[in-house]
Short mmCIF file of C-alpha atoms in Angstrom, two decimals:
data_model
loop_
_atom_site.label_atom_id
_atom_site.label_comp_id
_atom_site.label_asym_id
_atom_site.label_seq_id
_atom_site.Cartn_x
_atom_site.Cartn_y
_atom_site.Cartn_z
CA MET K 1 65.55 3.03 -160.80
CA THR K 2 69.11 3.89 -161.84
CA THR K 3 71.21 1.02 -160.46
CA ALA K 4 71.08 -2.76 -160.52
CA VAL K 5 73.72 -5.49 -160.38
CA LEU K 6 74.16 -8.98 -161.75
CA ALA K 7 74.77 -11.42 -158.91
CA VAL K 8 75.89 -14.90 -159.97
CA ASP K 9 76.24 -18.01 -157.81
CA CYS K 10 78.16 -20.86 -159.45
CA SER K 11 77.24 -23.65 -157.05
CA THR K 12 77.85 -27.39 -157.29
CA THR K 13 74.56 -28.14 -159.04
CA ALA K 14 73.78 -25.03 -161.07
CA VAL K 15 74.72 -21.49 -162.00
CA LYS K 16 72.14 -18.98 -160.80
CA ALA K 17 71.93 -15.35 -161.91
CA LEU K 18 69.97 -12.56 -160.26
CA VAL K 19 69.44 -9.03 -161.44
CA THR K 20 69.09 -7.14 -158.16
CA ALA K 21 68.13 -3.53 -157.50
CA ALA K 22 69.77 -1.40 -154.82
CA ASP K 23 66.95 -2.13 -152.34
CA GLY K 24 67.32 -5.89 -152.83
CA THR K 25 64.38 -6.33 -155.19
CA VAL K 26 65.10 -9.20 -157.56
CA LEU K 27 64.17 -7.90 -161.00
CA ALA K 28 64.89 -11.15 -162.83
CA SER K 29 66.53 -14.51 -162.26
CA ALA K 30 67.49 -17.65 -164.11
CA SER K 31 69.61 -20.76 -163.65
CA SER K 32 71.52 -23.31 -165.70
CA PRO K 33 72.30 -26.81 -164.36
CA LEU K 34 75.80 -28.24 -163.92
CA GLU K 35 76.75 -31.89 -164.26
CA THR K 36 79.00 -33.59 -161.71
CA ARG K 37 80.71 -36.85 -162.63
CA SER K 38 82.03 -39.57 -160.34
CA PRO K 39 84.32 -41.72 -162.53
CA ALA K 40 85.47 -43.76 -159.52
CA PRO K 41 84.37 -44.14 -155.89
CA GLY K 42 85.10 -41.00 -153.90
CA ARG K 43 85.79 -38.84 -156.95
CA ALA K 44 83.80 -35.77 -157.97
CA GLU K 45 84.62 -33.79 -161.10
CA GLN K 46 83.19 -31.15 -163.42
CA ASP K 47 84.26 -29.66 -166.72
CA ALA K 48 85.43 -26.14 -165.92
CA PRO K 49 84.17 -24.73 -169.26
CA SER K 50 80.66 -25.68 -168.09
CA TRP K 51 81.03 -23.06 -165.34
CA TRP K 52 81.34 -20.40 -168.02
CA THR K 53 78.68 -21.94 -170.27
CA GLY K 54 76.31 -22.10 -167.31
CA LEU K 55 77.06 -18.50 -166.31
CA ASP K 56 76.54 -17.30 -169.87
CA GLU K 57 73.23 -19.15 -170.19
CA ALA K 58 71.93 -18.02 -166.79
CA VAL K 59 72.92 -14.37 -167.33
CA ARG K 60 71.41 -14.22 -170.81
CA ALA K 61 68.15 -15.73 -169.55
CA ALA K 62 67.97 -13.41 -166.53
CA LEU K 63 68.65 -10.32 -168.65
CA GLU K 64 65.70 -11.23 -170.86
CA GLY K 65 63.58 -9.99 -167.96
CA VAL K 66 65.29 -6.58 -167.81
CA PRO K 67 63.97 -4.19 -170.48
CA ASP K 68 66.55 -1.48 -169.73
CA ARG K 69 69.90 -3.22 -169.29
CA SER K 70 71.73 0.08 -168.88
CA VAL K 71 70.78 -0.02 -165.18
CA VAL K 72 73.11 -3.02 -164.68
CA ARG K 73 76.39 -1.46 -163.56
CA ALA K 74 78.34 -4.35 -162.04
CA LEU K 75 78.63 -8.12 -161.71
CA CYS K 76 79.77 -10.11 -158.68
CA ILE K 77 80.22 -13.87 -158.23
CA SER K 78 79.75 -16.30 -155.36
CA HIS K 79 80.70 -19.91 -155.95
CA GLN K 80 81.32 -23.44 -154.74
CA ARG K 81 84.44 -23.43 -152.61
CA GLU K 82 87.59 -25.59 -152.53
CA SER K 83 87.08 -26.64 -156.17
CA PHE K 84 89.83 -25.89 -158.70
CA VAL K 85 91.07 -26.58 -162.22
CA CYS K 86 94.52 -26.78 -163.88
CA LEU K 87 94.76 -24.91 -167.19
CA ASP K 88 97.27 -24.68 -170.02
CA ALA K 89 98.59 -21.41 -171.50
CA ASP K 90 95.47 -21.08 -173.66
CA GLY K 91 93.15 -21.47 -170.68
CA ALA K 92 92.09 -25.00 -171.63
CA PRO K 93 91.71 -27.59 -168.85
CA LEU K 94 94.48 -30.15 -168.54
CA ALA K 95 92.18 -32.37 -166.48
CA PRO K 96 88.64 -32.20 -165.10
CA ALA K 97 88.09 -29.78 -162.21
CA MET K 98 88.34 -31.44 -158.80
CA LEU K 99 85.42 -30.51 -156.57
CA TRP K 100 85.16 -29.83 -152.87
CA LEU K 101 83.39 -33.15 -152.22
CA ASP K 102 86.07 -35.20 -154.00
CA GLY K 103 87.46 -37.61 -151.41
CA ARG K 104 90.52 -39.11 -153.08
CA ALA K 105 93.17 -37.31 -150.97
CA ALA K 106 92.84 -39.17 -147.63
CA GLU K 107 96.46 -40.39 -147.87
CA GLN K 108 97.73 -36.85 -148.43
CA VAL K 109 95.68 -35.57 -145.49
CA ALA K 110 97.33 -38.15 -143.23
CA ARG K 111 100.80 -37.34 -144.57
CA TRP K 112 100.72 -33.55 -144.65
CA GLY K 113 98.11 -32.55 -142.08
CA SER K 114 99.88 -30.99 -139.10
CA GLU K 115 99.44 -28.37 -136.42
CA HIS K 116 101.77 -26.06 -138.38
CA VAL K 117 99.69 -26.37 -141.57
CA GLU K 118 96.41 -25.97 -139.71
CA ARG K 119 97.66 -22.85 -137.93
CA LEU K 120 98.80 -21.28 -141.19
CA CYS K 121 95.69 -21.88 -143.26
CA GLY K 122 93.10 -22.04 -140.47
CA LYS K 123 91.68 -25.29 -141.85
CA PRO K 124 91.81 -28.60 -139.95
CA ALA K 125 93.33 -31.36 -142.07
CA ASP K 126 90.53 -32.82 -144.17
CA ILE K 127 89.83 -34.08 -147.68
CA THR K 128 87.85 -30.92 -148.52
CA PRO K 129 90.52 -28.17 -149.00
CA GLY K 130 92.22 -28.04 -152.38
CA LEU K 131 95.64 -28.20 -150.72
CA TYR K 132 95.48 -31.96 -150.23
CA LYS K 133 93.87 -32.63 -153.62
CA LEU K 134 96.70 -30.71 -155.27
CA ALA K 135 99.14 -32.87 -153.29
CA TRP K 136 97.29 -35.91 -154.65
CA LEU K 137 97.77 -34.60 -158.19
CA ARG K 138 101.47 -34.04 -157.48
CA ASP K 139 101.77 -37.66 -156.33
CA HIS K 140 99.54 -39.36 -158.92
CA ASP K 141 99.47 -37.12 -162.02
CA PRO K 142 102.50 -34.85 -161.74
CA GLU K 143 102.47 -34.00 -165.44
CA VAL K 144 99.22 -32.06 -165.00
CA LEU K 145 100.73 -29.78 -162.38
CA ALA K 146 104.01 -29.47 -164.27
CA ARG K 147 102.20 -28.38 -167.45
CA ALA K 148 99.72 -26.11 -165.66
CA HIS K 149 100.06 -22.49 -166.66
CA ARG K 150 97.37 -21.60 -164.11
CA VAL K 151 95.73 -23.32 -161.15
CA VAL K 152 92.55 -21.43 -160.34
CA ASP K 153 89.47 -21.57 -158.17
CA VAL K 154 85.98 -21.21 -159.65
CA HIS K 155 85.90 -17.44 -159.09
CA GLY K 156 89.31 -16.93 -160.69
CA TYR K 157 88.32 -18.98 -163.74
CA LEU K 158 85.13 -16.99 -164.31
CA VAL K 159 86.76 -13.61 -163.66
CA GLN K 160 89.35 -14.35 -166.33
CA ARG K 161 86.58 -15.17 -168.82
CA LEU K 162 84.88 -11.90 -167.88
CA THR K 163 87.85 -9.53 -167.76
CA GLY K 164 90.88 -11.26 -169.27
CA ARG K 165 92.73 -10.97 -165.93
CA TRP K 166 94.04 -13.85 -163.81
CA VAL K 167 92.84 -12.56 -160.46
CA THR K 168 90.60 -13.86 -157.69
CA SER K 169 89.50 -12.68 -154.27
CA THR K 170 91.22 -13.65 -151.04
CA ALA K 171 87.92 -15.02 -149.74
CA SER K 172 87.57 -17.17 -152.87
CA MET K 173 91.09 -18.62 -152.91
CA ASP K 174 91.32 -19.05 -149.13
CA PRO K 175 89.18 -22.25 -148.96
CA LEU K 176 91.82 -24.06 -151.03
CA ALA K 177 94.09 -23.67 -147.94
CA LEU K 178 96.97 -22.09 -149.85
CA LEU K 179 96.82 -18.76 -147.99
CA ASP K 180 98.15 -17.72 -144.62
CA VAL K 181 94.78 -16.83 -143.10
CA GLU K 182 96.29 -13.94 -141.13
CA THR K 183 98.28 -12.25 -143.92
CA LYS K 184 95.76 -13.23 -146.66
CA ASP K 185 98.64 -14.09 -148.98
CA TYR K 186 100.04 -17.32 -150.39
CA HIS K 187 102.41 -19.05 -147.98
CA PRO K 188 105.48 -20.89 -149.33
CA ASP K 189 105.07 -23.84 -146.95
CA LEU K 190 101.54 -24.47 -148.23
CA LEU K 191 102.56 -24.07 -151.87
CA ARG K 192 105.38 -26.57 -151.33
CA ILE K 193 102.97 -29.19 -149.99
CA ALA K 194 100.55 -28.55 -152.85
CA GLY K 195 103.32 -28.77 -155.43
CA VAL K 196 102.43 -25.46 -157.10
CA ARG K 197 104.39 -22.29 -157.77
CA ARG K 198 103.17 -18.81 -156.99
CA ASP K 199 103.38 -17.81 -160.66
CA GLN K 200 100.84 -20.55 -161.48
CA LEU K 201 98.26 -18.96 -159.18
CA PRO K 202 96.02 -15.94 -159.79
CA ASP K 203 96.68 -12.54 -158.27
CA LEU K 204 94.71 -11.73 -155.11
CA ALA K 205 92.31 -8.89 -154.36
CA PRO K 206 90.08 -8.16 -151.35
CA VAL K 207 86.35 -8.77 -151.44
CA GLY K 208 84.64 -5.84 -153.10
CA ALA K 209 87.65 -4.71 -155.14
CA ASP K 210 86.98 -3.41 -158.64
CA LEU K 211 88.60 -6.02 -160.90
CA GLY K 212 87.99 -4.13 -164.14
CA GLU K 213 85.28 -3.93 -166.75
CA VAL K 214 83.48 -6.74 -168.50
CA LEU K 215 85.25 -7.48 -171.78
CA PRO K 216 83.65 -5.49 -174.62
CA GLU K 217 82.71 -8.61 -176.58
CA VAL K 218 81.01 -10.16 -173.54
CA ALA K 219 79.17 -6.94 -172.67
CA ALA K 220 77.98 -6.61 -176.26
CA ALA K 221 76.77 -10.23 -176.35
CA TRP K 222 74.75 -9.64 -173.20
CA GLY K 223 73.52 -6.18 -174.14
CA LEU K 224 75.28 -4.49 -171.20
CA SER K 225 76.71 -0.99 -171.25
CA ALA K 226 80.39 -0.55 -171.92
CA GLY K 227 82.32 -0.18 -168.67
CA THR K 228 80.15 -2.56 -166.61
CA ARG K 229 82.37 -3.49 -163.65
CA VAL K 230 83.37 -6.88 -162.25
CA VAL K 231 83.58 -6.81 -158.44
CA ALA K 232 85.63 -9.32 -156.44
CA GLY K 233 83.27 -11.84 -154.88
CA LEU K 234 83.52 -14.63 -152.34
CA GLY K 235 82.68 -18.24 -151.59
CA ASP K 236 79.06 -19.31 -151.32
CA GLY K 237 79.21 -19.84 -147.54
CA GLN K 238 80.57 -16.39 -146.73
CA ALA K 239 78.14 -14.92 -149.27
CA ALA K 240 75.22 -16.72 -147.63
CA GLY K 241 76.11 -15.05 -144.33
CA LEU K 242 75.85 -11.65 -146.03
CA GLY K 243 72.57 -12.68 -147.61
CA VAL K 244 70.95 -13.30 -144.22
CA GLY K 245 72.48 -10.43 -142.25
CA VAL K 246 75.12 -12.30 -140.24
CA THR K 247 77.56 -9.40 -140.07
CA ALA K 248 78.84 -9.44 -136.49
CA PRO K 249 79.51 -11.91 -133.66
CA GLY K 250 76.53 -13.26 -131.73
CA ASN K 251 74.47 -14.80 -134.51
CA ALA K 252 75.08 -17.51 -137.10
CA TYR K 253 73.96 -18.77 -140.48
CA LEU K 254 72.98 -22.37 -141.10
CA VAL K 255 73.24 -23.50 -144.71
CA MET K 256 71.17 -26.61 -145.42
CA GLY K 257 72.51 -27.45 -148.85
CA THR K 258 74.34 -30.41 -150.40
CA ALA K 259 76.70 -29.88 -147.47
CA VAL K 260 75.66 -28.25 -144.20
CA VAL K 261 77.50 -25.34 -142.67
CA ILE K 262 77.18 -23.25 -139.51
CA GLY K 263 78.98 -19.93 -139.85
CA ALA K 264 79.66 -17.02 -137.51
CA GLN K 265 81.86 -13.93 -137.41
CA HIS K 266 84.64 -13.55 -134.86
CA GLU K 267 87.11 -10.75 -134.17
CA GLU K 268 90.31 -12.65 -133.44
CA TYR K 269 92.13 -15.54 -135.07
CA ARG K 270 91.88 -18.45 -132.66
CA PRO K 271 92.83 -21.73 -134.38
CA SER K 272 90.68 -24.67 -133.35
CA ARG K 273 89.56 -28.01 -134.71
CA ALA K 274 86.04 -27.06 -133.61
CA TYR K 275 85.69 -25.05 -136.84
CA ARG K 276 87.55 -23.90 -139.91
CA THR K 277 88.61 -20.28 -140.20
CA MET K 278 87.80 -18.47 -143.44
CA VAL K 279 88.81 -15.05 -144.74
CA SER K 280 85.87 -12.79 -143.95
CA ALA K 281 84.32 -10.16 -146.17
CA PHE K 282 84.59 -7.82 -143.17
CA PRO K 283 87.95 -6.21 -142.38
CA GLY K 284 89.13 -7.16 -138.90
CA GLN K 285 86.88 -10.22 -138.66
CA ARG K 286 87.20 -13.92 -139.42
CA THR K 287 84.44 -16.22 -140.59
CA LEU K 288 84.31 -19.39 -138.48
CA GLU K 289 82.51 -22.35 -139.99
CA THR K 290 81.62 -25.84 -138.97
CA PHE K 291 81.19 -28.16 -141.92
CA SER K 292 79.69 -31.51 -142.85
CA SER K 293 79.50 -32.76 -146.42
CA SER K 294 76.45 -34.97 -145.75
CA GLY K 295 73.57 -32.51 -145.92
CA THR K 296 70.76 -32.62 -148.45
CA PHE K 297 73.07 -34.99 -150.30
CA LEU K 298 72.03 -37.63 -147.76
CA SER K 299 68.28 -37.00 -147.82
CA THR K 300 68.34 -36.92 -151.63
CA TRP K 301 70.35 -40.15 -151.69
CA PHE K 302 67.74 -41.87 -149.52
CA ARG K 303 64.79 -40.71 -151.64
CA LYS K 304 66.59 -41.79 -154.82
CA GLU K 305 67.57 -45.24 -153.55
CA PHE K 306 64.58 -46.11 -151.33
CA GLY K 307 61.83 -43.67 -152.24
CA ASP K 308 59.43 -43.24 -155.14
CA ALA K 309 61.51 -44.13 -158.21
CA GLY K 310 59.47 -41.75 -160.35
CA LEU K 311 60.66 -38.78 -158.30
CA THR K 312 64.37 -39.58 -158.92
CA GLY K 313 65.37 -38.18 -155.53
CA ARG K 314 63.16 -35.09 -155.53
CA PRO K 315 61.11 -34.22 -152.39
CA ASP K 316 58.38 -36.76 -151.64
CA PRO K 317 55.31 -35.45 -149.76
CA VAL K 318 54.14 -38.98 -148.95
CA LEU K 319 57.47 -39.96 -147.41
CA GLU K 320 57.68 -36.64 -145.59
CA ALA K 321 54.24 -37.14 -144.04
CA ALA K 322 55.05 -40.71 -142.99
CA ALA K 323 58.31 -39.61 -141.37
CA ALA K 324 56.56 -36.72 -139.59
CA ALA K 325 54.19 -39.27 -138.03
CA VAL K 326 57.11 -41.21 -136.54
CA PRO K 327 57.75 -40.22 -132.90
CA VAL K 328 60.69 -38.02 -131.90
CA GLY K 329 63.82 -40.18 -131.77
CA SER K 330 62.59 -42.53 -134.52
CA GLU K 331 61.61 -45.10 -131.88
CA GLY K 332 65.16 -46.08 -131.01
CA LEU K 333 66.82 -45.66 -134.41
CA LEU K 334 69.96 -43.49 -134.37
CA THR K 335 72.02 -42.46 -137.41
CA LEU K 336 75.65 -41.41 -137.68
CA PRO K 337 75.42 -39.42 -140.96
CA HIS K 338 79.02 -39.79 -142.15
CA TRP K 339 78.15 -40.91 -145.70
CA ASN K 340 80.85 -38.56 -147.07
CA ALA K 341 83.33 -39.09 -144.20
CA THR K 342 83.19 -36.64 -141.29
CA GLN K 343 84.45 -33.12 -141.00
CA THR K 344 83.83 -30.93 -137.91
CA PRO K 345 84.79 -31.83 -135.21
CA HIS K 346 86.47 -35.18 -135.98
CA TRP K 347 88.01 -34.45 -139.42
CA ASP K 348 88.22 -38.14 -140.25
CA ALA K 349 88.42 -39.04 -143.94
CA LEU K 350 87.97 -42.74 -143.16
CA SER K 351 84.75 -42.49 -141.18
CA SER K 352 81.52 -43.68 -142.76
CA GLY K 353 77.83 -43.85 -141.94
CA ALA K 354 75.99 -46.13 -139.54
CA ILE K 355 72.40 -46.69 -138.43
CA LEU K 356 71.91 -48.37 -135.06
CA GLY K 357 68.93 -49.76 -133.19
CA TRP K 358 67.09 -51.65 -135.93
CA ARG K 359 64.05 -53.67 -134.91
CA GLY K 360 61.40 -55.46 -136.88
CA PHE K 361 58.79 -52.72 -136.59
CA HIS K 362 60.99 -50.05 -138.16
CA THR K 363 60.00 -48.80 -141.61
CA ARG K 364 61.60 -46.69 -144.30
CA ALA K 365 59.83 -43.69 -142.73
CA HIS K 366 61.70 -44.41 -139.49
CA MET K 367 64.97 -44.59 -141.41
CA TYR K 368 64.28 -41.35 -143.26
CA ARG K 369 63.41 -39.47 -140.09
CA SER K 370 66.49 -40.91 -138.39
CA LEU K 371 68.69 -39.57 -141.21
CA LEU K 372 67.25 -36.08 -140.72
CA GLU K 373 67.71 -36.35 -136.96
CA GLY K 374 71.28 -37.63 -137.36
CA ILE K 375 72.29 -34.59 -139.41
CA ALA K 376 70.61 -32.35 -136.82
CA PHE K 377 72.54 -34.08 -134.00
CA GLU K 378 75.77 -33.64 -135.96
CA LEU K 379 75.00 -29.92 -136.28
CA ARG K 380 74.21 -29.67 -132.55
CA THR K 381 77.57 -31.29 -131.76
CA GLN K 382 79.28 -28.76 -134.01
CA LEU K 383 77.39 -25.81 -132.53
CA ASP K 384 78.31 -26.89 -129.00
CA GLY K 385 81.97 -27.06 -130.03
CA LEU K 386 81.87 -23.66 -131.73
CA GLU K 387 80.37 -22.00 -128.67
CA GLU K 388 82.81 -23.68 -126.31
CA ALA K 389 85.86 -22.76 -128.41
CA THR K 390 84.87 -19.10 -128.85
CA GLY K 391 83.30 -18.58 -125.43
CA ARG K 392 80.30 -16.95 -127.07
CA ARG K 393 76.76 -18.29 -127.30
CA VAL K 394 75.02 -18.12 -130.65
CA ALA K 395 71.79 -16.35 -129.82
CA SER K 396 70.24 -16.29 -133.28
CA ILE K 397 70.38 -18.77 -136.16
CA ARG K 398 69.38 -17.83 -139.70
CA ALA K 399 68.64 -21.04 -141.62
CA ILE K 400 68.70 -21.17 -145.41
CA GLY K 401 68.94 -23.66 -148.24
CA GLY K 402 66.97 -26.45 -149.82
CA GLY K 403 66.77 -28.51 -146.64
CA MET K 404 64.64 -25.80 -145.06
CA ARG K 405 61.88 -26.47 -147.59
CA SER K 406 61.03 -29.52 -145.49
CA PRO K 407 58.74 -28.50 -142.58
CA LEU K 408 59.68 -31.72 -140.80
CA TRP K 409 63.42 -31.11 -141.06
CA GLY K 410 63.06 -27.48 -140.04
CA GLN K 411 61.22 -28.53 -136.88
CA VAL K 412 63.72 -31.29 -136.11
CA LEU K 413 66.56 -28.77 -136.43
CA ALA K 414 64.89 -26.22 -134.16
CA ASP K 415 64.18 -28.93 -131.57
CA VAL K 416 67.67 -30.48 -131.64
CA LEU K 417 69.49 -27.12 -131.68
CA GLY K 418 67.16 -25.84 -128.96
CA ARG K 419 66.62 -22.36 -130.36
CA PRO K 420 64.45 -20.60 -132.95
CA LEU K 421 65.43 -20.74 -136.60
CA HIS K 422 64.82 -17.66 -138.73
CA LYS K 423 63.99 -19.44 -141.95
CA ARG K 424 64.66 -18.49 -145.55
CA ALA K 425 64.12 -21.57 -147.71
CA ASP K 426 63.53 -19.87 -151.04
CA GLY K 427 65.63 -17.45 -152.99
CA GLU K 428 69.27 -17.60 -154.01
CA ILE K 429 70.87 -16.39 -150.80
CA SER K 430 74.51 -16.77 -151.85
CA ALA K 431 73.82 -14.77 -155.00
CA LEU K 432 72.08 -12.19 -152.81
CA GLY K 433 75.28 -11.96 -150.76
CA ALA K 434 77.20 -11.27 -153.97
CA ALA K 435 74.69 -8.52 -154.74
CA VAL K 436 75.38 -7.01 -151.29
CA VAL K 437 79.08 -6.80 -152.19
CA ALA K 438 78.50 -5.30 -155.64
CA LEU K 439 76.02 -2.69 -154.42
CA THR K 440 78.36 -1.61 -151.63
CA THR K 441 81.27 -1.26 -154.06
CA LEU K 442 79.09 0.91 -156.30
CA GLY K 443 78.33 3.17 -153.32
CA GLU K 444 74.63 2.32 -153.10
CA HIS K 445 75.14 1.46 -149.42
CA PRO K 446 77.79 2.89 -147.06
CA ASP K 447 79.21 -0.49 -145.99
CA LEU K 448 78.64 -4.23 -146.21
CA ALA K 449 76.84 -4.48 -142.86
CA THR K 450 74.32 -1.79 -143.81
CA ALA K 451 73.74 -3.33 -147.23
CA SER K 452 73.35 -6.81 -145.74
CA GLN K 453 70.74 -5.68 -143.23
CA ALA K 454 68.86 -3.72 -145.89
CA LEU K 455 68.61 -6.70 -148.23
CA THR K 456 67.83 -9.38 -145.60
CA SER K 457 64.35 -10.82 -145.09
CA PHE K 458 62.90 -14.03 -143.66
CA GLU K 459 59.86 -16.14 -144.45
CA ASP K 460 59.16 -17.58 -141.03
CA VAL K 461 60.52 -18.44 -137.58
CA VAL K 462 60.52 -22.10 -136.52
CA GLU K 463 60.16 -22.30 -132.74
CA PRO K 464 61.43 -25.36 -130.83
CA VAL K 465 58.79 -27.51 -129.12
CA PRO K 466 59.78 -27.86 -125.43
CA ALA K 467 58.76 -31.52 -125.13
CA ASN K 468 60.74 -32.40 -128.25
CA VAL K 469 63.76 -30.45 -127.01
CA GLN K 470 63.70 -32.45 -123.78
CA ARG K 471 63.56 -35.78 -125.63
CA TYR K 472 66.40 -34.84 -127.99
CA GLU K 473 68.54 -33.57 -125.09
CA ALA K 474 68.24 -37.04 -123.54
CA LEU K 475 69.41 -38.65 -126.80
CA LEU K 476 72.28 -36.23 -127.42
CA PRO K 477 74.84 -38.01 -125.17
CA LEU K 478 74.06 -41.29 -126.95
CA TYR K 479 74.62 -39.63 -130.31
CA LYS K 480 77.90 -38.08 -129.20
CA SER K 481 79.12 -41.54 -128.13
CA LEU K 482 78.54 -43.12 -131.56
CA TYR K 483 81.67 -41.95 -133.40
CA PRO K 484 84.16 -42.74 -130.60
CA SER K 485 82.57 -46.16 -130.16
CA LEU K 486 82.45 -47.04 -133.87
CA ARG K 487 85.59 -45.33 -135.18
CA ASP K 488 87.85 -48.41 -135.33
CA VAL K 489 85.16 -50.56 -136.91
CA LEU K 490 84.35 -47.95 -139.55
CA HIS K 491 88.04 -47.59 -140.38
CA ALA K 492 88.47 -51.35 -140.71
CA LEU K 493 85.56 -51.56 -143.14
CA HIS K 494 87.12 -49.16 -145.64
CA VAL K 495 90.88 -49.78 -145.59
#
């Protein structure tokens, strides 16, 4: 073996590092946890230096498993999207980093969300993009933005620590909604709303660009060869698509993580509120994604609050078995899973969750199953909208993420979506996507599509059960009626 790469995924919960060979073999891996704070309802923050500390710890631990580190020729990063930090001239944070799931900017969404803004950035108005959180900072803590020497995404922060350069990739900055999605450059109208200047933002480079070598002191600390390259990476969603071989229109990836995402490639820019448009790793394509921030967050919340206290939210085989024994449809219990507001297709920052149909015989197992079914119904609604807006059926779904470790949830998803799920529950798929980019840049594969297909594998295929599909199809219209029927009540509860 002569070539390997370091692939790093700085997600919401941890930094993961893989040392990956050119054929996709993972030679070593390690992770370091990240702490998220919620100092007030709806807020979500991290200390940006912990991104670097976590990366350093994960990389050092992974490299312990690589006897000959000279084979490592490049590093590439995938990361949590929409999150950002404001830094002073010395690179020190002026405030905690605001994360993608921070919900404080509902007022700014209502004020600045418009058809013009959505067409420019490709993102329906929502609390998730950094654009509206920056506008919140401008309104509530203007000194932070005024003093900020740099405003950077996660990728840009880590690249600067690695190379000394203030540069990020277009696919990494794009989720903040500061770029014109067609030109892939900052747009003055978006910067004006955000209250930031272009000189405060990092330079932009395409995915796969060579951003320079790892700083000598960092390379020496890690035992890497001088001249090890840093390759421009991308957000964790786009990277996950590369990690499971979604390289062209006609198939989709389903990420069952803290948030849930359905993503597909498309050739033309066609703005729609049925999805958000992201800069793609592939020239001439766009990545279309549906998005909901209540994914495994919701199932973990339930287990933590109502499950075995000793498990502190971790998977519970007893609860899983009890919920699997509950009939399809949870015997009349139906959940609207808007615990963290709702994104696709309603984009409503004031929506919240609801569970309807309670009767005396229902148990916590019924409630748990209903939560899983509610998220699946939400995904089915999003998939229907994606297919209708693009005019193209999604024939194949590649499902990844922690939620797919649950056999019950995997089956519910296959039944509600009505098509097979090619399952990959284990492995760091976003980091694998970063490895695809790095290996292609090094010339180990001729292009991203070839590299992606070469490195993709699946554990299993979950087939839908026809009888279950039929039952869920009958419930789908009821589910789709929940949000329109409850919208005004949910708004009134949280004004």
